[in-house]
Short mmCIF file of C-alpha atoms and ligand atoms in Angstrom, two decimals:
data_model
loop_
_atom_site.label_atom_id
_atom_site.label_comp_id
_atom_site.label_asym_id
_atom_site.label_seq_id
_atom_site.Cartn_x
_atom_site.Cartn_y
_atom_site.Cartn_z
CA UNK A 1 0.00 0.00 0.00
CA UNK A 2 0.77 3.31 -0.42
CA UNK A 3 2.92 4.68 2.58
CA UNK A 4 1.07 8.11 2.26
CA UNK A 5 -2.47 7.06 1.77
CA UNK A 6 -1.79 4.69 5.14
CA UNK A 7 -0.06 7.84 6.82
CA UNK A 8 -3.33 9.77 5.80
CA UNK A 9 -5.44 6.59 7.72
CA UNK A 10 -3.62 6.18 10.75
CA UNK A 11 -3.95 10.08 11.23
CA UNK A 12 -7.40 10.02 10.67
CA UNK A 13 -7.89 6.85 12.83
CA UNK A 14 -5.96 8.78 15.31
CA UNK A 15 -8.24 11.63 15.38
CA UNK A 16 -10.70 9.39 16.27
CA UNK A 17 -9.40 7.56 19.36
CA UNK A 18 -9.65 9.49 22.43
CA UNK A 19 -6.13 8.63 23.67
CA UNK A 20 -4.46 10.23 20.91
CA UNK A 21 -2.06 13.62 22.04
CA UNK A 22 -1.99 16.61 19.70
CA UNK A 23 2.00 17.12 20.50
CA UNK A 24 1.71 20.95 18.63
CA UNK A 25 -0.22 22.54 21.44
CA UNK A 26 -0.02 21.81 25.28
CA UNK A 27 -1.20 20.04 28.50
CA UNK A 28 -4.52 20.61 28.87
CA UNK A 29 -5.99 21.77 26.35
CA UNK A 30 -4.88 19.55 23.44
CA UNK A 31 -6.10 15.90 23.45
CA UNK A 32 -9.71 15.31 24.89
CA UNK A 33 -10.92 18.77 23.83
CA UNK A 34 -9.61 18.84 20.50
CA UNK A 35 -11.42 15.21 20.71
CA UNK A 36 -14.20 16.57 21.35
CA UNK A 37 -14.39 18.93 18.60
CA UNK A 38 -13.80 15.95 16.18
CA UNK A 39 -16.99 14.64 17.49
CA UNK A 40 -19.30 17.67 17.05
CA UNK A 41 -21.62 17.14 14.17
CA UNK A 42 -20.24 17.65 10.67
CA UNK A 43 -23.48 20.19 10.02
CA UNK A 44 -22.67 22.27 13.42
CA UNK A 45 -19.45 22.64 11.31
CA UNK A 46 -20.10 23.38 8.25
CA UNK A 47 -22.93 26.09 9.41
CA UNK A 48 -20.09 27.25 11.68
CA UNK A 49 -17.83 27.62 8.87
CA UNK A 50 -19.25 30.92 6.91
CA UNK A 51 -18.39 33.05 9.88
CA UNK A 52 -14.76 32.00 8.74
CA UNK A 53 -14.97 34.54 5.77
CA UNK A 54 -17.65 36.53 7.28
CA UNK A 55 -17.37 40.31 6.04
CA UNK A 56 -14.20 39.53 4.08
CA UNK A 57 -15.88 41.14 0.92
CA UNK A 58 -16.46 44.48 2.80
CA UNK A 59 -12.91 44.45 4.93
CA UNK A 60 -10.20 44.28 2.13
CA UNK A 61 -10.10 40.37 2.61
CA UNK A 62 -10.19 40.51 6.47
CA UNK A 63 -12.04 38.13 8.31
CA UNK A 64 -11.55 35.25 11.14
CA UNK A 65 -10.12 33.09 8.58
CA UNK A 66 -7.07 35.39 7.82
CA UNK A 67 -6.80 36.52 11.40
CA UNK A 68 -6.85 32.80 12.36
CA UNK A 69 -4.03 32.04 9.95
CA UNK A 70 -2.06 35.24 11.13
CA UNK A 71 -2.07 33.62 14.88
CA UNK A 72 -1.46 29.98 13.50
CA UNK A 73 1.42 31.33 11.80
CA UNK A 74 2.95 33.56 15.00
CA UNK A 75 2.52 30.41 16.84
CA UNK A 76 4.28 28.09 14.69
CA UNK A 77 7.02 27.00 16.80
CA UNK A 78 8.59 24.80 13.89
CA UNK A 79 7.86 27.85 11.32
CA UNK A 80 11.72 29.30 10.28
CA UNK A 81 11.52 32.85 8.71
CA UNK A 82 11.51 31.89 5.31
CA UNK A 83 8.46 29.92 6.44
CA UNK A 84 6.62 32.55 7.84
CA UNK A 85 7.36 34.69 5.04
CA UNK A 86 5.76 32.26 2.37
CA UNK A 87 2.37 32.08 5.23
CA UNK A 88 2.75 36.01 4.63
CA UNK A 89 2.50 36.56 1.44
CA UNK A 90 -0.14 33.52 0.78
CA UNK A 91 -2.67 35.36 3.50
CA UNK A 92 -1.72 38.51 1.65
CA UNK A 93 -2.98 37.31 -1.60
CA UNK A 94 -5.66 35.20 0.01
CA UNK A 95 -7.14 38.62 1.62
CA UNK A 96 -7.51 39.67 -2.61
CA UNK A 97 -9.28 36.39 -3.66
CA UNK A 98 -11.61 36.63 -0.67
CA UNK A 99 -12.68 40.57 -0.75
CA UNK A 100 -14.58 40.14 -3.84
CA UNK A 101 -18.73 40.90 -3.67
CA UNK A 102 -19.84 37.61 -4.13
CA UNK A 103 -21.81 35.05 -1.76
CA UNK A 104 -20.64 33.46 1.37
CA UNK A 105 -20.79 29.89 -0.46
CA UNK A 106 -18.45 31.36 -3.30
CA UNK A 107 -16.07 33.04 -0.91
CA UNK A 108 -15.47 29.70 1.12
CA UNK A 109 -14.89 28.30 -2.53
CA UNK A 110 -12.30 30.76 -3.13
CA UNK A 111 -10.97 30.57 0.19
CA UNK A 112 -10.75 26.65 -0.44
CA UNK A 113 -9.02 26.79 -3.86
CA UNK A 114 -6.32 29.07 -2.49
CA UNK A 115 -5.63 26.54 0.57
CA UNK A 116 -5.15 24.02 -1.94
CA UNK A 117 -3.13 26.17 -4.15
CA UNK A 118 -0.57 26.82 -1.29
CA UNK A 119 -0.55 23.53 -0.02
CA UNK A 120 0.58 22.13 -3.75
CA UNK A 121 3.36 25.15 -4.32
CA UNK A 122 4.59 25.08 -0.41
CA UNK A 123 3.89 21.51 0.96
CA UNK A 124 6.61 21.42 3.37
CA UNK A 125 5.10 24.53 4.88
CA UNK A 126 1.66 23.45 4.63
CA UNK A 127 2.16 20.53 6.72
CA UNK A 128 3.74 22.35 9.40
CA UNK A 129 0.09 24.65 9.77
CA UNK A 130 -2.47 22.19 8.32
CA UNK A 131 -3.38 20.20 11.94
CA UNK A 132 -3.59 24.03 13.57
CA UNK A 133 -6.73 25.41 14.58
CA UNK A 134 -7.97 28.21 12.96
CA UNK A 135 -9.68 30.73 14.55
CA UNK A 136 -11.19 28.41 17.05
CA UNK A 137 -13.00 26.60 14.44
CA UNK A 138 -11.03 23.75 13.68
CA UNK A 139 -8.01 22.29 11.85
CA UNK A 140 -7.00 24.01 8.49
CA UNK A 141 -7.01 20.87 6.78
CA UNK A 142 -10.61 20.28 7.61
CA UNK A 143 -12.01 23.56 6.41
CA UNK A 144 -11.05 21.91 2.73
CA UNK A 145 -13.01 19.17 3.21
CA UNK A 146 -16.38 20.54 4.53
CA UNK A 147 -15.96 22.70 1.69
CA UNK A 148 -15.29 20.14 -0.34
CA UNK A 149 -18.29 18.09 1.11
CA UNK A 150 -20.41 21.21 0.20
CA UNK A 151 -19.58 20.71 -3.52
CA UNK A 152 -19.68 17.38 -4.11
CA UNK A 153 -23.20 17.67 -4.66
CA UNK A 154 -22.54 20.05 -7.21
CA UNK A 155 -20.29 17.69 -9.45
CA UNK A 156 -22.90 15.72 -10.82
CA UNK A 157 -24.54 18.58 -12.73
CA UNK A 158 -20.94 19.07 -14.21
CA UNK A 159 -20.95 15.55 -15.34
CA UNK A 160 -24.65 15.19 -16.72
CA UNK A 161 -24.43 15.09 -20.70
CA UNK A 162 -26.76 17.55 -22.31
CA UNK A 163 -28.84 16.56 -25.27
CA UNK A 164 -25.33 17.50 -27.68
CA UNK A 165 -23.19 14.92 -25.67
CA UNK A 166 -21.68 18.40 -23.80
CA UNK A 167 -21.31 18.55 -20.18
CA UNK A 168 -19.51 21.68 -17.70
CA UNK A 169 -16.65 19.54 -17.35
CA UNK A 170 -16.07 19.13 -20.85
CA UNK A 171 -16.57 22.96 -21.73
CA UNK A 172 -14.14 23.63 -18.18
CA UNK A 173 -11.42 21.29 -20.21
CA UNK A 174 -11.40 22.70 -23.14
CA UNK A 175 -11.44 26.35 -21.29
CA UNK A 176 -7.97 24.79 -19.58
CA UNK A 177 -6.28 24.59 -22.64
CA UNK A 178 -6.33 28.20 -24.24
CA UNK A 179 -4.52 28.66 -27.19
CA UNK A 180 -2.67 25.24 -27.38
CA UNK A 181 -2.89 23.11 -30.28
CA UNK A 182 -1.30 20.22 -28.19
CA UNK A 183 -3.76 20.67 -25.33
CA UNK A 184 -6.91 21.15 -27.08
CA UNK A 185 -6.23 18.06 -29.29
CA UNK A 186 -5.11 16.11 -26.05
CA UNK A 187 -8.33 17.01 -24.77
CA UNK A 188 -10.46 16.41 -27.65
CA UNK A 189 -9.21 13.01 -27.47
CA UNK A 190 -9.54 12.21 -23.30
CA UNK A 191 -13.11 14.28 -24.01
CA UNK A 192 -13.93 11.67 -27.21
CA UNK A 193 -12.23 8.36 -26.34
CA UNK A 194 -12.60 8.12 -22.43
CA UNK A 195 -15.18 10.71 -20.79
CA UNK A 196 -18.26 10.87 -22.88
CA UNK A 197 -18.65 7.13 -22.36
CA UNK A 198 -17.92 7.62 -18.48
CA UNK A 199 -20.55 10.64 -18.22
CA UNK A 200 -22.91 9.05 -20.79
CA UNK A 201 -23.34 5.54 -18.83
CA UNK A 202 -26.50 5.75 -16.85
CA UNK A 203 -25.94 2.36 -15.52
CA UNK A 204 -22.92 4.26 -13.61
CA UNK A 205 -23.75 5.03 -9.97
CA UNK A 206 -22.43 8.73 -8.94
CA UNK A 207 -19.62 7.20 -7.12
CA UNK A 208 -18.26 4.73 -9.83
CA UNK A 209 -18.78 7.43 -12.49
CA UNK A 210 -16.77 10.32 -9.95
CA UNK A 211 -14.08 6.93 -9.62
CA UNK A 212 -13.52 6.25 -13.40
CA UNK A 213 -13.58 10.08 -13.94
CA UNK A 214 -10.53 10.37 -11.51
CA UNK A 215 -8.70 7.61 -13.25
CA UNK A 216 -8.80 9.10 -16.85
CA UNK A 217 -7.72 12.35 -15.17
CA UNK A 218 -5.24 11.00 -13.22
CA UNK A 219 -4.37 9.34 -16.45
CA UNK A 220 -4.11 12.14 -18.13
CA UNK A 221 -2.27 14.26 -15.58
CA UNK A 222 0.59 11.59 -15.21
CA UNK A 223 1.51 11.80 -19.43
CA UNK A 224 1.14 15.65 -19.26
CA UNK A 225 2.43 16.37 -16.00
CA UNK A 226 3.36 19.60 -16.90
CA UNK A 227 -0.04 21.14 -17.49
CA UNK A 228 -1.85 19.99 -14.23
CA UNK A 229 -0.69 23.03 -12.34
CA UNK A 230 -1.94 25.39 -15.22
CA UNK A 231 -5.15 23.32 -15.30
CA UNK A 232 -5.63 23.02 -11.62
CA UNK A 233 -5.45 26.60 -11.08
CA UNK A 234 -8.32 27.40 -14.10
CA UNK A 235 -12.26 27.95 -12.71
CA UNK A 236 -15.10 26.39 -13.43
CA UNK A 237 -18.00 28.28 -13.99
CA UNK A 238 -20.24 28.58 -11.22
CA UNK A 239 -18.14 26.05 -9.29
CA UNK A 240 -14.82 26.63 -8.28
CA UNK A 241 -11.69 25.54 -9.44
CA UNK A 242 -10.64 22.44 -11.74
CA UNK A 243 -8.15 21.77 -8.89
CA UNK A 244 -11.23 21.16 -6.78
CA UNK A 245 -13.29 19.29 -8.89
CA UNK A 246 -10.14 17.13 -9.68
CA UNK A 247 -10.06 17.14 -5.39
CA UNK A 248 -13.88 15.40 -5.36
CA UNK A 249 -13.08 12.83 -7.83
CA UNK A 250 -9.98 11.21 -5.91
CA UNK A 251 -12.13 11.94 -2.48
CA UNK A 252 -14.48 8.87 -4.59
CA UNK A 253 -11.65 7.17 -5.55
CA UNK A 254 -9.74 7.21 -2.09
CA UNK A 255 -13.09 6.02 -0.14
CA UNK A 256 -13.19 2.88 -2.70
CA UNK A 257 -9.53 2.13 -2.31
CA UNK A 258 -10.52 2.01 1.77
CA UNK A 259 -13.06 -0.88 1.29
CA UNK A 260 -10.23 -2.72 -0.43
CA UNK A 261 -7.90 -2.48 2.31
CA UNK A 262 -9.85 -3.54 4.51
CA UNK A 263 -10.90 -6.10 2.90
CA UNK A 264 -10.57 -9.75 4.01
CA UNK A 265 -10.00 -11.52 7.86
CA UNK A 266 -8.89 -8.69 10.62
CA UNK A 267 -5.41 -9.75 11.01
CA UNK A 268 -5.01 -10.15 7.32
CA UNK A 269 -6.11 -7.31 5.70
CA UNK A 270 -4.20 -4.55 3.72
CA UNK A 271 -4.39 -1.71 6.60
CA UNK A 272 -3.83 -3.88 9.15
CA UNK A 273 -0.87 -5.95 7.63
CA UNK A 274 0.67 -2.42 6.92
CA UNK A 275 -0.24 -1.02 10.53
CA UNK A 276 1.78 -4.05 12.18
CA UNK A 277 4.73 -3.68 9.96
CA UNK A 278 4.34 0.50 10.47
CA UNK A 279 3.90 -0.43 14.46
CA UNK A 280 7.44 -2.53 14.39
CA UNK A 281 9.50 0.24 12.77
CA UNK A 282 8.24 2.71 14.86
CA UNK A 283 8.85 0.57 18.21
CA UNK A 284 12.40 0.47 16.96
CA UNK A 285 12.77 3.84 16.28
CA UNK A 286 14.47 5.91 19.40
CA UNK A 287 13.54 9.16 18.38
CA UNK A 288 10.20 8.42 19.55
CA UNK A 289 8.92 9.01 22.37
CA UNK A 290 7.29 5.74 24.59
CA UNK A 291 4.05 7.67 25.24
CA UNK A 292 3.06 7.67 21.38
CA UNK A 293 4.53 3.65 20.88
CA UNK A 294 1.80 3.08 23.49
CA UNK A 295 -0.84 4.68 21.91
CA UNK A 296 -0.29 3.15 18.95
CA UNK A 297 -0.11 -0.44 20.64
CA UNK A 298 -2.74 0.63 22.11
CA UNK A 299 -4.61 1.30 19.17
CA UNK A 300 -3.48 -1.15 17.16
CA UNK A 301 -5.26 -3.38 19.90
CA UNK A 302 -8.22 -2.31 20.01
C1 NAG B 1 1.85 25.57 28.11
O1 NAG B 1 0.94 26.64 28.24
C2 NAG B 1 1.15 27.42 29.40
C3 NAG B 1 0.04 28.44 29.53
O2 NAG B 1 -0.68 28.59 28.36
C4 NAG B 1 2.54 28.04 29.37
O3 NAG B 1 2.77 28.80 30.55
C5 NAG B 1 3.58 26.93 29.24
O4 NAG B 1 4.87 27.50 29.10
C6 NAG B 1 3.28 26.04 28.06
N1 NAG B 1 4.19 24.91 28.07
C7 NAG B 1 4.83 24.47 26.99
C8 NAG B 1 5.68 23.27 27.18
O5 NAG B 1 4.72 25.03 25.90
C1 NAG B 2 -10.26 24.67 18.34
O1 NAG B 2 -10.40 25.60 19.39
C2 NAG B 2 -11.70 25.64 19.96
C3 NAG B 2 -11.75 26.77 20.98
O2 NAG B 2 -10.63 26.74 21.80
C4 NAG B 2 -12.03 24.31 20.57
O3 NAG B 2 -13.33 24.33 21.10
C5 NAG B 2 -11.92 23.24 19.50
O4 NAG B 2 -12.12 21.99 20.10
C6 NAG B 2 -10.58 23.27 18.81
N1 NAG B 2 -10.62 22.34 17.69
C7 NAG B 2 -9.57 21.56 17.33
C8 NAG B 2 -9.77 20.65 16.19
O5 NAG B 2 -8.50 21.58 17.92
C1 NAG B 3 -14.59 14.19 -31.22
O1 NAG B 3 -13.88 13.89 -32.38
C2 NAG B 3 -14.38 14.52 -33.57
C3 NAG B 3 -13.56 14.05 -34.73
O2 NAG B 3 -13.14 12.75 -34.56
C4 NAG B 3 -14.31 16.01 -33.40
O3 NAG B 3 -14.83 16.64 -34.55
C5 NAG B 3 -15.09 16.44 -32.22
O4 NAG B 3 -14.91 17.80 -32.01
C6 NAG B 3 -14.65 15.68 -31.01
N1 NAG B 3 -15.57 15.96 -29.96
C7 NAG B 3 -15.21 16.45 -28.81
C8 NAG B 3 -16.27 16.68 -27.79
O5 NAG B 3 -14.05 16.71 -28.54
C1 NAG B 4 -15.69 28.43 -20.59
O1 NAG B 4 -15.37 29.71 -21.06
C2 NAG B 4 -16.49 30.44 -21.54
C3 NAG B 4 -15.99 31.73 -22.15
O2 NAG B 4 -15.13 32.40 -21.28
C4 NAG B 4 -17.47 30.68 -20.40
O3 NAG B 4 -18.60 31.38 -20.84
C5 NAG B 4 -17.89 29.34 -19.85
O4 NAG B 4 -18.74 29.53 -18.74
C6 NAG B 4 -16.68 28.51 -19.44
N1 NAG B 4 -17.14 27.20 -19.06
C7 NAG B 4 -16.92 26.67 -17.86
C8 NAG B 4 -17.52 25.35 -17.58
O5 NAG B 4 -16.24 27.21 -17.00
#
């Protein structure tokens, strides 16, 4: 299995178990209460989440979102300068995304997009900031996917076929490619020879079509590497960016690739198998502390 996608489990999982220590923050008020939070209902969340760019479009940008990542950032212990420059400058261009006059829901959209933006030109620094909370209202990494969540039911209308075989996402593709020759005729041909059979099978449930979508993306992306960033960054139409939509499509994927690891007798399945092999290099490893071996025992226990 992929080292990262199990990384991305056993963090999750994690979250989940009470035991677990946030070792960012400090004593008291990091493990059961940031527990707790984890718990609260996903719709108390997302409701709470439009005060997070509340009155951005009338304050040049500002809001509890950028004031949130202004404090995450002066508390970064393991930020270095150069660090806390790039967090600069990306809330300094996030404050002109987000002051535009346009709805809540589209604001959180933009406000999205450029998370996701940063986090694929600075990753190193993103991971540093993306378990903080922000502005009381919960971990950066989360406000992408209740956004996300949010716009997942917005996909399928990009996907439906219209009665000329044309679809959003189609139109959005060809958008991506401009002027290019080479693009438009690469797209032409992922449009013709892979999606409009994907988007035109009504047998297709939303998640398998959102799956196979991924893949010919994915596809697509890994022989022209060197236009996803271009492409990611273009916007859909009434939706967001292509970055996102590409975003919802491997969310699909990545929940059908958890049924297959887990797949099979306890002991013996893919997550587990990896977990136990995971569990022995990390009991061996001396840089880490005994408190977090024993939660993970623990947890790989129970
Ligand atoms: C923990 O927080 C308290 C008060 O907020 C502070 O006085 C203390 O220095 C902090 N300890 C560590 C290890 O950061
Ligand atoms: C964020 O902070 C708020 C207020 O201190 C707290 O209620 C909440 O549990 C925290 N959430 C996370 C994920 O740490
Ligand atoms: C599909 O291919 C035909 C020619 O083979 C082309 O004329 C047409 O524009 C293509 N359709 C799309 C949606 O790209
Ligand atoms: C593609 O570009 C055209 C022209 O700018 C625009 O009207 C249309 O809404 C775009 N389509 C999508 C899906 O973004």
């Amino acid at each position: 299995m992929e080292s990262k996608l199990f990384i991305a489990l056993l963090v999750a999982a994690l979250l989940a178990f009470s035991a677990a220590k946030d070792d960012d923050s400090n004593g008291s008020d990091s493990g059961s209460e940031s527990m707790g939070s984890w718990g609260d209902s996903f719709e108390e969340k997302e409701e709470d989440c439009d005060r997070l760019v509340d009155g951005s479009d009338d304050n040049n940008g500002d809001c509890d979102l950028t004031d949130g990542l202004e404090e995450v950032k002066d508390k970064c212990d393991k930020c270095d300068e150069d660090d806390k420059i790039k967090i600069t400058n990306w809330i300094a261009s996030l404050k002109i995304e987000i002051s535009v006059k346009v709805t809540v829901e589209e604001r959180l959209i933009l406000a999205s997009a450029s998370i996701m933006k940063f986090q694929m030109e600075n990753p190193t620094v993103y991971e540093l900031i993306q378990f903080k909370n922000v502005s009381s209202w919960g971990m950066l990494s989360y406000f992408t996917k209740v956004v996300e969540v949010r716009q997942t039911t917005k996909v399928e209308s990009l996907v439906t076929l219209d009665d000329e075989d044309n679809c959003p996402l189609f139109d959005a593709l060809m958008n991506c490619t401009g002027d290019s020759y080479e693009q438009q005729s690469a797209v032409n041909a992922l449009i013709n020879e892979t999606l409009l059979e994907i988007c035109g099978d009504m047998t297709l449930s939303v998640t398998k079509k959102n799956v196979k979508i991924f893949e010919a993306l994915s596809k697509f992306f890994s022989i022209n590497t060197e236009w996803q960033s271009s492409f990611f960054q273009f916007k859909i139409q009434g939706f967001g960016t292509f970055q996102q939509f590409y975003q919802i499509t491997k969310s699909f994927y990545q929940k059908t690739q958890v049924d297959v690891i887990l797949e099979g007798e306890v002991e013996e399945c893919g997550f587990m198998v990896s977990f136990k092999n995971q569990l022995q290099l990390i009991k061996a490893d001396m840089t880490i502390s005994a408190s977090v071996k024993s939660t993970l025992s623990l947890f790989y226990d129970r």
